[in-house]
Coordinates of C-alpha atoms in Angstrom, one line a residue:
M12 CA -68.1 -73.3 324.5
S13 CA -67.2 -69.8 323.6
A14 CA -64.7 -67.6 321.4
K15 CA -63.6 -64.1 321.3
E16 CA -63.4 -64.3 317.6
G17 CA -66.1 -63.7 314.8
P18 CA -66.3 -64.6 311.3
H19 CA -63.0 -66.0 309.7
G20 CA -61.8 -66.3 313.0
K21 CA -61.0 -62.4 313.5
P22 CA -60.9 -60.9 317.1
V23 CA -64.2 -58.9 317.9
K24 CA -64.1 -55.8 319.9
A25 CA -67.0 -54.7 322.3
F26 CA -67.6 -51.2 324.0
L27 CA -70.3 -50.8 326.3
T28 CA -72.2 -47.6 328.1
A29 CA -74.6 -48.7 330.7
E30 CA -76.6 -47.8 333.6
S31 CA -74.3 -49.9 335.8
G32 CA -71.4 -47.2 335.0
E33 CA -69.5 -48.4 332.1
K34 CA -69.0 -45.4 329.7
N35 CA -67.9 -46.3 326.3
T36 CA -65.6 -48.9 328.0
P37 CA -63.8 -51.5 326.0
Q38 CA -65.0 -55.1 327.0
P39 CA -61.8 -57.5 327.0
D40 CA -63.9 -60.5 328.1
F41 CA -66.4 -60.5 325.4
A42 CA -67.2 -63.7 324.0
F43 CA -69.5 -65.2 321.6
S44 CA -71.0 -69.0 322.5
T45 CA -72.5 -71.6 320.3
V46 CA -75.4 -72.4 322.9
I47 CA -78.7 -70.5 321.9
P48 CA -80.4 -69.8 325.3
N49 CA -84.1 -69.9 325.7
H50 CA -86.0 -66.7 324.7
A51 CA -82.9 -65.2 323.1
A52 CA -83.4 -62.6 320.9
T53 CA -82.1 -62.7 317.2
I54 CA -80.2 -59.9 315.2
Q55 CA -79.7 -60.5 311.7
V56 CA -76.9 -58.6 309.7
D57 CA -76.7 -58.6 305.7
T58 CA -73.4 -57.4 304.9
G59 CA -74.3 -57.7 301.2
R60 CA -77.2 -55.3 301.1
R61 CA -75.7 -51.8 301.6
Q62 CA -77.7 -48.7 302.2
Q63 CA -77.1 -45.0 302.8
T64 CA -73.8 -43.5 303.1
M65 CA -72.9 -42.0 306.6
V66 CA -72.0 -38.4 307.0
G67 CA -71.8 -38.9 310.8
I68 CA -72.5 -38.1 314.3
G69 CA -72.0 -34.8 316.4
S70 CA -73.3 -32.1 318.3
S71 CA -73.7 -28.3 318.0
C72 CA -71.4 -25.1 318.7
T73 CA -73.7 -22.4 319.9
E74 CA -72.8 -18.9 321.7
A75 CA -74.3 -20.6 324.9
S76 CA -71.7 -23.4 324.6
A77 CA -68.8 -20.9 324.0
F78 CA -70.0 -18.8 327.1
V79 CA -70.1 -21.8 329.3
L80 CA -66.7 -22.9 327.8
A81 CA -65.0 -19.4 328.5
H82 CA -65.6 -19.8 332.4
L83 CA -62.9 -22.4 332.3
A84 CA -59.2 -22.1 332.3
P85 CA -57.7 -22.3 328.5
D86 CA -56.1 -25.4 329.8
R87 CA -59.2 -27.3 331.1
R88 CA -61.3 -25.8 328.2
K89 CA -59.2 -27.3 325.6
H90 CA -59.1 -30.5 327.6
V91 CA -63.3 -30.5 327.0
M92 CA -62.9 -29.5 323.3
R93 CA -60.5 -32.4 322.8
Q94 CA -62.9 -35.2 324.3
I95 CA -65.4 -33.5 322.0
F96 CA -63.5 -33.7 318.7
S97 CA -60.4 -35.6 319.1
T98 CA -59.6 -39.3 318.0
E99 CA -59.1 -39.7 321.9
G100 CA -62.5 -38.3 323.0
A101 CA -65.6 -38.3 320.7
N102 CA -64.3 -37.4 317.4
F103 CA -67.6 -35.9 316.2
S104 CA -67.4 -35.6 312.6
L105 CA -70.3 -33.3 312.5
T106 CA -71.2 -30.1 313.9
R107 CA -74.2 -27.3 313.6
T108 CA -74.1 -23.8 314.5
H109 CA -76.4 -20.6 314.1
I110 CA -76.2 -17.7 311.8
G111 CA -77.2 -14.6 314.0
A112 CA -79.0 -15.0 317.2
C113 CA -81.0 -17.9 318.4
D114 CA -82.4 -18.9 321.6
F115 CA -79.4 -20.0 323.0
T116 CA -77.6 -16.8 323.1
L117 CA -77.1 -14.3 325.9
R118 CA -79.1 -11.1 324.8
G119 CA -80.4 -12.7 321.4
R120 CA -82.1 -10.0 319.2
Y121 CA -79.0 -9.5 316.7
S122 CA -78.2 -10.7 313.0
C123 CA -74.9 -10.0 310.8
A124 CA -76.6 -7.2 309.2
D125 CA -78.5 -5.0 311.6
N126 CA -78.3 -1.8 309.9
R127 CA -81.7 -0.9 308.5
D128 CA -82.3 -1.2 304.6
D129 CA -78.8 -2.1 303.9
F130 CA -79.9 -3.8 301.0
A131 CA -76.0 -3.8 299.5
L132 CA -75.0 -5.4 302.8
E133 CA -72.4 -2.8 303.1
N134 CA -72.3 -3.0 306.9
F135 CA -72.4 -7.2 307.1
S136 CA -70.1 -8.3 309.7
I137 CA -69.7 -11.6 311.5
A138 CA -68.5 -9.8 314.9
C139 CA -71.6 -11.0 316.6
H140 CA -69.7 -14.3 316.4
K141 CA -66.2 -13.0 316.7
D142 CA -66.5 -11.2 320.0
G143 CA -65.6 -12.6 323.3
F144 CA -67.4 -12.2 326.4
D145 CA -66.5 -9.1 328.8
P146 CA -65.4 -10.3 332.2
Q147 CA -66.8 -7.1 334.1
S148 CA -70.3 -8.3 332.9
H149 CA -69.8 -11.8 333.6
P150 CA -67.4 -12.1 336.5
G151 CA -66.7 -15.7 336.2
I152 CA -64.9 -15.5 332.5
C153 CA -61.6 -17.1 332.5
D154 CA -61.1 -16.3 328.5
P155 CA -62.5 -13.4 327.5
T156 CA -61.1 -13.8 324.0
F157 CA -63.1 -17.2 323.5
S158 CA -66.4 -16.8 321.3
L159 CA -68.2 -18.4 319.1
L160 CA -66.1 -18.5 315.9
Q161 CA -62.9 -19.2 318.2
M162 CA -64.7 -22.4 319.4
L163 CA -65.2 -23.5 315.7
K164 CA -61.7 -22.5 315.0
E165 CA -60.5 -24.8 318.0
A166 CA -62.5 -27.8 316.9
Q167 CA -61.4 -27.5 313.3
S168 CA -57.9 -27.2 314.6
I169 CA -58.2 -30.1 316.6
K170 CA -59.7 -32.2 313.5
N171 CA -56.9 -31.0 311.3
N172 CA -54.2 -32.1 313.8
Q173 CA -55.3 -36.1 313.6
A174 CA -55.3 -38.7 311.0
D175 CA -59.1 -38.4 310.5
P176 CA -59.5 -34.5 310.0
R177 CA -63.0 -34.5 308.7
L178 CA -65.5 -32.2 310.6
R179 CA -68.5 -31.0 308.7
I180 CA -70.2 -27.7 309.7
I181 CA -73.6 -27.0 309.1
A182 CA -75.0 -23.6 309.5
S183 CA -78.5 -22.2 310.1
A184 CA -80.1 -18.7 310.8
W185 CA -82.9 -18.7 313.2
T186 CA -84.2 -15.6 311.4
A187 CA -83.5 -12.8 308.9
P188 CA -82.3 -9.2 310.4
A189 CA -85.4 -7.9 311.6
W190 CA -85.8 -5.0 308.9
M191 CA -86.1 -7.7 306.4
K192 CA -89.4 -9.1 308.0
D193 CA -93.0 -8.0 307.9
I194 CA -93.3 -7.7 311.3
D195 CA -90.1 -5.4 311.5
D196 CA -89.1 -7.5 314.8
W197 CA -87.1 -10.8 315.6
F198 CA -90.2 -12.3 316.7
I199 CA -93.6 -11.3 318.4
P200 CA -94.6 -13.8 321.5
G201 CA -98.2 -14.6 321.8
N202 CA -100.2 -12.8 324.5
A203 CA -103.8 -11.9 325.1
A204 CA -103.6 -8.9 322.4
N205 CA -102.7 -11.3 319.8
N206 CA -104.6 -14.2 320.8
W207 CA -102.0 -16.3 321.9
Q208 CA -100.6 -16.4 318.6
G209 CA -97.1 -15.3 318.4
T210 CA -95.1 -15.2 315.2
G211 CA -91.7 -14.8 313.7
G212 CA -92.9 -13.1 310.6
S213 CA -92.0 -13.8 307.0
L214 CA -89.7 -12.0 304.6
R215 CA -91.0 -8.8 303.0
P216 CA -91.3 -9.3 299.2
D217 CA -88.4 -6.7 298.6
C218 CA -86.1 -8.6 301.0
V219 CA -86.3 -12.2 299.3
A220 CA -83.3 -11.8 297.3
V221 CA -81.2 -9.8 299.8
Y222 CA -82.1 -12.4 302.5
A223 CA -80.3 -14.9 300.1
D224 CA -77.4 -12.7 299.6
Y225 CA -77.0 -12.7 303.4
L226 CA -76.5 -16.3 303.6
V227 CA -74.0 -16.4 301.1
R228 CA -72.1 -13.5 302.4
F229 CA -71.9 -15.4 305.9
L230 CA -70.5 -18.2 304.1
E231 CA -67.8 -16.2 302.5
A232 CA -67.1 -14.5 305.8
Y233 CA -66.7 -17.6 307.7
R234 CA -64.2 -18.7 304.7
A235 CA -62.4 -15.7 305.1
E236 CA -61.7 -16.7 308.7
G237 CA -60.4 -20.2 307.5
I238 CA -63.9 -22.0 308.3
D239 CA -65.7 -23.8 305.6
I240 CA -69.1 -24.5 306.0
W241 CA -70.3 -28.1 304.6
G242 CA -73.9 -27.5 305.0
L243 CA -76.6 -24.8 305.1
T244 CA -80.4 -24.6 305.6
P245 CA -82.5 -21.4 304.4
V246 CA -83.6 -21.0 308.0
N247 CA -84.2 -23.2 311.2
E248 CA -87.8 -24.3 311.9
P249 CA -89.3 -22.5 309.1
C250 CA -93.0 -23.6 310.5
G251 CA -92.3 -21.3 313.5
N252 CA -92.3 -21.5 317.3
N253 CA -95.3 -19.1 318.2
G254 CA -93.0 -16.3 318.5
Q255 CA -91.1 -17.8 321.5
W256 CA -87.7 -16.8 320.1
E257 CA -85.9 -15.5 316.9
S258 CA -87.6 -17.4 313.7
L259 CA -88.6 -16.7 310.3
H260 CA -91.5 -18.2 308.7
F261 CA -91.7 -20.2 305.3
T262 CA -94.1 -22.4 303.6
P263 CA -93.1 -25.6 301.5
E264 CA -94.1 -23.5 298.4
S265 CA -92.4 -19.9 299.4
Q266 CA -89.0 -22.0 300.5
R267 CA -89.3 -23.9 297.2
D268 CA -89.4 -20.5 295.2
F269 CA -86.7 -19.0 297.5
I270 CA -84.3 -21.8 296.6
R271 CA -85.1 -21.7 292.9
H272 CA -85.1 -18.4 292.2
H273 CA -82.8 -16.9 294.6
L274 CA -80.6 -18.9 297.0
G275 CA -79.7 -21.8 294.5
P276 CA -78.5 -19.6 291.7
K277 CA -76.8 -17.4 293.9
L278 CA -74.9 -20.2 295.8
R279 CA -73.8 -21.2 292.2
A280 CA -72.9 -17.9 290.9
A281 CA -70.5 -17.6 294.2
G282 CA -69.1 -20.9 293.5
K283 CA -70.5 -22.5 296.5
Q284 CA -71.7 -25.8 294.8
E285 CA -69.5 -27.5 297.3
V286 CA -71.9 -26.5 300.3
N287 CA -74.6 -29.0 300.9
L288 CA -78.0 -27.1 300.8
L289 CA -80.4 -29.0 303.2
V290 CA -84.0 -28.1 303.1
Y291 CA -87.0 -27.9 305.9
D292 CA -85.2 -28.3 308.9
Q293 CA -88.0 -28.8 311.2
N294 CA -90.1 -31.8 312.8
R295 CA -90.5 -34.7 311.3
D296 CA -94.3 -35.2 311.2
Q297 CA -94.2 -32.7 308.2
M298 CA -91.4 -33.8 306.5
D299 CA -93.2 -35.7 303.6
A300 CA -95.3 -32.5 302.5
W301 CA -92.1 -30.3 302.5
A302 CA -89.9 -33.1 300.6
D303 CA -92.8 -33.4 298.2
T304 CA -93.0 -29.9 297.4
L305 CA -89.2 -29.0 297.0
F306 CA -87.7 -32.1 295.6
A307 CA -90.4 -33.0 293.1
D308 CA -89.7 -29.6 291.4
P309 CA -86.8 -30.2 289.2
E310 CA -85.3 -26.6 289.2
T311 CA -85.4 -26.5 293.3
A312 CA -84.2 -30.1 293.4
A313 CA -80.9 -29.5 291.3
Y314 CA -80.0 -26.9 293.8
T315 CA -80.5 -29.0 296.8
D316 CA -78.7 -32.2 298.5
G317 CA -81.0 -33.2 301.4
L318 CA -83.7 -32.9 304.1
A319 CA -83.0 -31.7 307.4
V320 CA -85.1 -32.9 310.3
H321 CA -85.8 -32.5 314.2
W322 CA -87.5 -34.7 316.8
Y323 CA -89.5 -32.6 318.8
S324 CA -92.8 -34.1 317.5
S325 CA -92.7 -37.1 319.8
T326 CA -90.5 -38.4 322.7
F327 CA -90.4 -41.8 321.4
K328 CA -91.6 -42.0 317.4
V329 CA -88.7 -41.9 315.0
Y330 CA -90.9 -41.6 311.9
E331 CA -89.1 -44.6 310.2
D332 CA -92.0 -45.2 307.7
G333 CA -91.6 -41.6 306.5
F334 CA -87.7 -42.2 306.4
R335 CA -88.3 -45.3 304.4
R336 CA -91.0 -43.3 301.8
L337 CA -88.5 -40.4 301.2
R338 CA -85.6 -42.7 300.7
K339 CA -87.3 -44.5 297.9
K340 CA -88.8 -41.3 296.3
Y341 CA -85.8 -39.2 296.6
P342 CA -82.8 -41.8 296.7
D343 CA -80.0 -38.9 295.9
K344 CA -81.2 -37.0 298.8
M345 CA -79.5 -37.1 302.2
I346 CA -81.8 -37.3 305.3
I347 CA -79.9 -35.6 308.6
H348 CA -81.3 -35.1 312.0
T349 CA -79.9 -31.6 312.5
E350 CA -81.2 -31.1 316.1
G351 CA -82.5 -32.8 319.1
C352 CA -82.4 -32.3 322.9
I353 CA -83.7 -32.7 326.2
D354 CA -86.0 -30.2 325.9
D355 CA -87.9 -27.7 328.8
L356 CA -85.2 -29.1 331.1
G357 CA -85.7 -26.0 333.5
K358 CA -89.4 -26.4 333.9
E359 CA -90.3 -28.2 337.1
A360 CA -91.2 -31.8 336.5
P361 CA -95.2 -32.8 337.1
P362 CA -95.7 -34.6 340.0
G363 CA -94.9 -38.6 339.8
I364 CA -91.7 -38.3 337.7
G365 CA -89.1 -40.3 339.3
D366 CA -88.1 -40.1 343.1
P367 CA -88.6 -36.8 344.6
E368 CA -86.0 -37.5 347.5
R369 CA -83.6 -38.9 345.1
F370 CA -83.8 -36.1 342.7
K371 CA -84.4 -33.3 345.3
E372 CA -80.8 -32.2 345.6
S373 CA -78.9 -33.3 342.6
G374 CA -81.8 -33.3 339.6
W375 CA -80.0 -34.0 336.5
F376 CA -76.8 -32.2 337.2
G377 CA -74.0 -34.9 338.3
N378 CA -76.7 -37.4 338.4
D379 CA -76.5 -40.0 335.8
A380 CA -79.3 -42.0 337.1
F381 CA -81.8 -39.1 335.9
W382 CA -80.4 -39.8 332.3
W383 CA -80.8 -43.6 332.7
N384 CA -84.6 -43.8 333.7
N385 CA -87.9 -42.6 333.0
N386 CA -87.7 -39.1 334.6
A387 CA -87.9 -36.4 331.4
T388 CA -90.7 -34.6 330.0
D389 CA -90.9 -32.4 327.2
W390 CA -92.6 -29.1 325.8
A391 CA -95.8 -30.9 325.0
Y392 CA -96.0 -33.3 327.9
S393 CA -99.1 -31.7 329.4
A394 CA -100.1 -29.4 326.7
N395 CA -103.5 -28.8 325.8
W396 CA -103.1 -27.2 322.3
D397 CA -104.8 -27.6 319.4
G398 CA -103.0 -30.1 317.0
V399 CA -100.9 -31.7 319.7
D400 CA -101.4 -35.3 320.6
N401 CA -100.2 -35.7 324.3
A402 CA -99.8 -39.6 323.7
D403 CA -97.0 -38.8 321.4
H404 CA -95.1 -36.9 324.5
P405 CA -95.1 -39.4 327.4
I406 CA -92.3 -39.4 330.2
Y407 CA -89.1 -40.7 328.8
T408 CA -85.7 -42.0 329.5
P409 CA -83.1 -39.7 328.1
V410 CA -80.5 -42.2 327.1
H411 CA -83.2 -44.5 325.3
R412 CA -84.6 -41.6 323.3
Y413 CA -81.3 -40.7 321.9
A414 CA -80.1 -44.2 321.2
R415 CA -83.5 -45.3 320.0
D416 CA -83.6 -42.4 317.6
I417 CA -80.1 -42.9 316.1
I418 CA -80.3 -46.5 315.7
V419 CA -83.9 -46.6 314.2
G420 CA -83.0 -43.7 312.0
I421 CA -79.8 -45.5 310.6
N422 CA -81.8 -48.7 310.0
N423 CA -84.1 -46.4 307.8
G424 CA -82.3 -44.0 305.8
L425 CA -80.9 -41.4 308.0
S426 CA -77.0 -40.4 307.1
G427 CA -76.3 -38.4 309.9
W428 CA -77.3 -37.2 313.3
I429 CA -76.4 -33.8 315.4
D430 CA -77.2 -33.0 318.9
W431 CA -78.2 -29.5 320.1
N432 CA -76.0 -27.4 322.1
I433 CA -72.9 -29.5 323.3
V434 CA -72.2 -27.8 326.4
L435 CA -74.6 -25.9 328.7
D436 CA -74.3 -24.9 332.4
K437 CA -75.9 -27.0 335.2
N438 CA -79.2 -25.1 334.6
G439 CA -79.3 -25.9 331.0
G440 CA -78.4 -22.5 329.8
P441 CA -77.8 -19.7 329.0
N442 CA -80.8 -18.9 327.2
H443 CA -82.0 -15.3 326.8
V444 CA -85.8 -16.6 326.9
G445 CA -85.6 -19.2 329.6
N446 CA -85.8 -22.4 327.1
F447 CA -83.5 -24.3 329.2
C448 CA -82.3 -27.7 327.9
G449 CA -80.3 -30.6 328.6
A450 CA -76.6 -31.2 326.9
P451 CA -74.1 -33.8 326.7
I452 CA -71.7 -31.7 328.7
M453 CA -73.0 -29.6 331.5
I454 CA -70.7 -27.5 333.6
D455 CA -71.1 -25.6 337.0
T456 CA -70.0 -22.3 335.9
A457 CA -69.1 -21.4 339.6
S458 CA -67.3 -24.4 341.0
G459 CA -65.9 -25.5 337.6
H460 CA -67.5 -28.9 338.2
I461 CA -68.0 -30.7 334.5
H462 CA -70.6 -33.5 334.2
Y463 CA -70.2 -35.7 331.0
T464 CA -73.4 -36.9 331.0
P465 CA -74.5 -40.3 329.7
I466 CA -75.8 -38.7 326.6
F467 CA -72.3 -37.7 326.2
H468 CA -70.7 -41.1 326.3
I469 CA -73.6 -42.6 324.0
L470 CA -72.9 -40.0 321.3
S471 CA -69.3 -40.6 321.8
Q472 CA -69.9 -44.5 321.4
F473 CA -71.7 -44.3 318.1
S474 CA -69.3 -41.2 316.8
R475 CA -66.3 -43.1 317.2
T476 CA -67.7 -46.6 315.4
I477 CA -69.9 -44.9 312.7
R478 CA -67.8 -42.8 310.4
P479 CA -68.3 -40.4 307.7
G480 CA -68.1 -42.9 304.5
D481 CA -69.2 -46.0 306.4
Q482 CA -72.6 -47.6 304.8
A483 CA -75.6 -48.9 306.3
L484 CA -76.3 -52.5 306.4
D485 CA -79.6 -54.3 306.1
V486 CA -80.7 -55.4 310.0
A487 CA -83.5 -57.1 310.9
T488 CA -84.0 -57.6 315.2
H489 CA -86.4 -60.0 316.5
C490 CA -87.3 -59.9 320.4
A491 CA -90.6 -61.0 320.6
H492 CA -90.0 -62.4 324.4
H493 CA -88.9 -59.2 325.7
G494 CA -91.3 -56.7 324.3
A495 CA -91.2 -54.5 321.1
D496 CA -89.0 -51.5 322.5
S497 CA -86.8 -53.8 324.5
L498 CA -84.1 -54.3 322.0
H499 CA -82.8 -52.0 318.9
S500 CA -80.1 -52.5 316.5
C501 CA -78.2 -51.3 313.4
A502 CA -75.2 -52.0 311.5
T503 CA -72.6 -50.1 309.3
I504 CA -69.7 -51.0 307.4
T505 CA -66.2 -49.2 306.4
G506 CA -64.7 -49.6 303.4
D507 CA -62.2 -51.9 304.7
R508 CA -64.9 -54.3 305.7
L509 CA -65.0 -53.6 309.8
V510 CA -68.9 -54.0 310.7
S511 CA -69.9 -51.8 313.4
V512 CA -73.2 -53.2 315.4
Q513 CA -75.0 -51.0 317.7
I514 CA -77.3 -52.6 319.9
L515 CA -79.7 -51.0 322.6
N516 CA -81.3 -52.8 325.7
T517 CA -83.9 -50.7 327.1
T518 CA -84.5 -53.3 329.9
K519 CA -83.6 -53.6 333.3
T520 CA -82.9 -57.4 332.6
V521 CA -79.7 -58.9 330.6
I522 CA -81.0 -60.1 326.9
P523 CA -79.4 -63.3 325.6
C524 CA -79.0 -62.8 321.8
R525 CA -77.9 -64.7 318.7
L526 CA -76.0 -62.4 316.2
Q527 CA -76.3 -64.0 312.5
M528 CA -74.2 -62.3 309.9
D529 CA -74.3 -64.0 306.8
A530 CA -73.6 -67.7 307.1
W531 CA -71.9 -66.9 310.4
A532 CA -73.7 -66.8 313.7
G533 CA -72.8 -66.5 317.5
T534 CA -74.7 -65.8 320.9
F535 CA -73.8 -63.5 323.7
E536 CA -75.6 -61.4 326.3
I537 CA -76.4 -57.7 326.1
P538 CA -76.5 -56.2 329.6
A539 CA -79.2 -54.5 331.0
N540 CA -80.0 -50.6 330.5
S541 CA -77.2 -50.3 328.2
V542 CA -76.1 -49.8 324.6
L543 CA -73.5 -52.3 323.2
T544 CA -71.3 -51.9 320.2
L545 CA -69.4 -54.6 318.4
H546 CA -66.5 -54.1 316.0
I547 CA -66.4 -57.3 313.6
P548 CA -63.8 -57.4 310.9
L549 CA -64.9 -59.6 308.0

């Protein structure tokens, strides 16, 4: 006996992205059964226990993404942009961008205020984000006027012309202008002369105030271009990156004092209270110490709205215990994942990863199988560095890493999740320091071939069914017969009582499952190696 209806006899919609080829595909034949198979997993959803309010799902707009998109004819580029931001596509509600240079820029080493000792910021300019790409220097460019700022404007235009116009942009600087820092440079890489200890440097004491002015000026300059910035982090990765690319160091204490005495008051004086100030903006393994230092101080906490985190401290840990602690201690502060990607994609994988013959020609580009299987490594896979535990960085399956991180994160207090570069070229760039990474959309700039990777379809499925303003629900998942990492699930509910249940099956076999929602229950099957979304009206 089976039925296509859920609670109260209302029809249930199902969407599937799977290794078998489905890509956010509606499942018209989806049905529940009253029969409970042996070894069935159980998902329990309590619609009466509401948790954090969701901000959304999204990806990032970078100079590298704009550069790759500029290689497409305008009509093809606009089609890709609609796939990213329109209701017919992924409908991303969150995006992140950089202030000045980052590693994913063509030449790097620039800011919005490069004139030395310009304490009044008289020469502040966002021209570095407005300028397009010279076709003489880059012969494959089809639209030389397309730029990072134009990409954000096009995204906002797409959102403004639909029923759900919300696009929340978070801006982060990778560094202050070089002249504001004690190293008088963008970064100093590690080498034999400095004992392999690179650095991004810290703010000069006489430049702390002007750096706050710099960030406020950026918000004002973008507003003058018609772009409202929803969120701001004082700097990307304040713990540094060993001088590998643009960076700026803070300690928890120095960031607390910077916000308390400078950035917070200046934002308020400039009438920027609507800008959400997110602190930290680095890996989750240190988020407790940073949150405790910044949020436990009443003056600083009054200026801040949440914590920004990245996922690079492990390829499989979500740090859900830390999320729960922070939600309990600071319930009024959002936790938003602001950056994650398949990093170090350009490095040759160690022996034994995947099937050499299978990936020799196509690698990850145009090859969905790469993303669905245990083929990826990260920056610390074979590292022998002090403070790095190799056990936290095993080989992993890209799709599983993304879906697990989002699902488990939402279950434990995460309000939003942003991927890094939305578009890169087929090599995972451009990147001015060779830090190549994977992206949801990868494009061969020579041929124009566009690969919407499985990561894109996963993020699209989540974004289309987890919307800003939805609330997370209490969910318990039991899958004893299939292994602890076999099945992950979360659920959210809209204001008009539509429940979205997200389910990841990491195994190569179908898993029978019993869904219990309040007093109602039904059984169904979760396809192998897949993400299944159920849309259940109450």
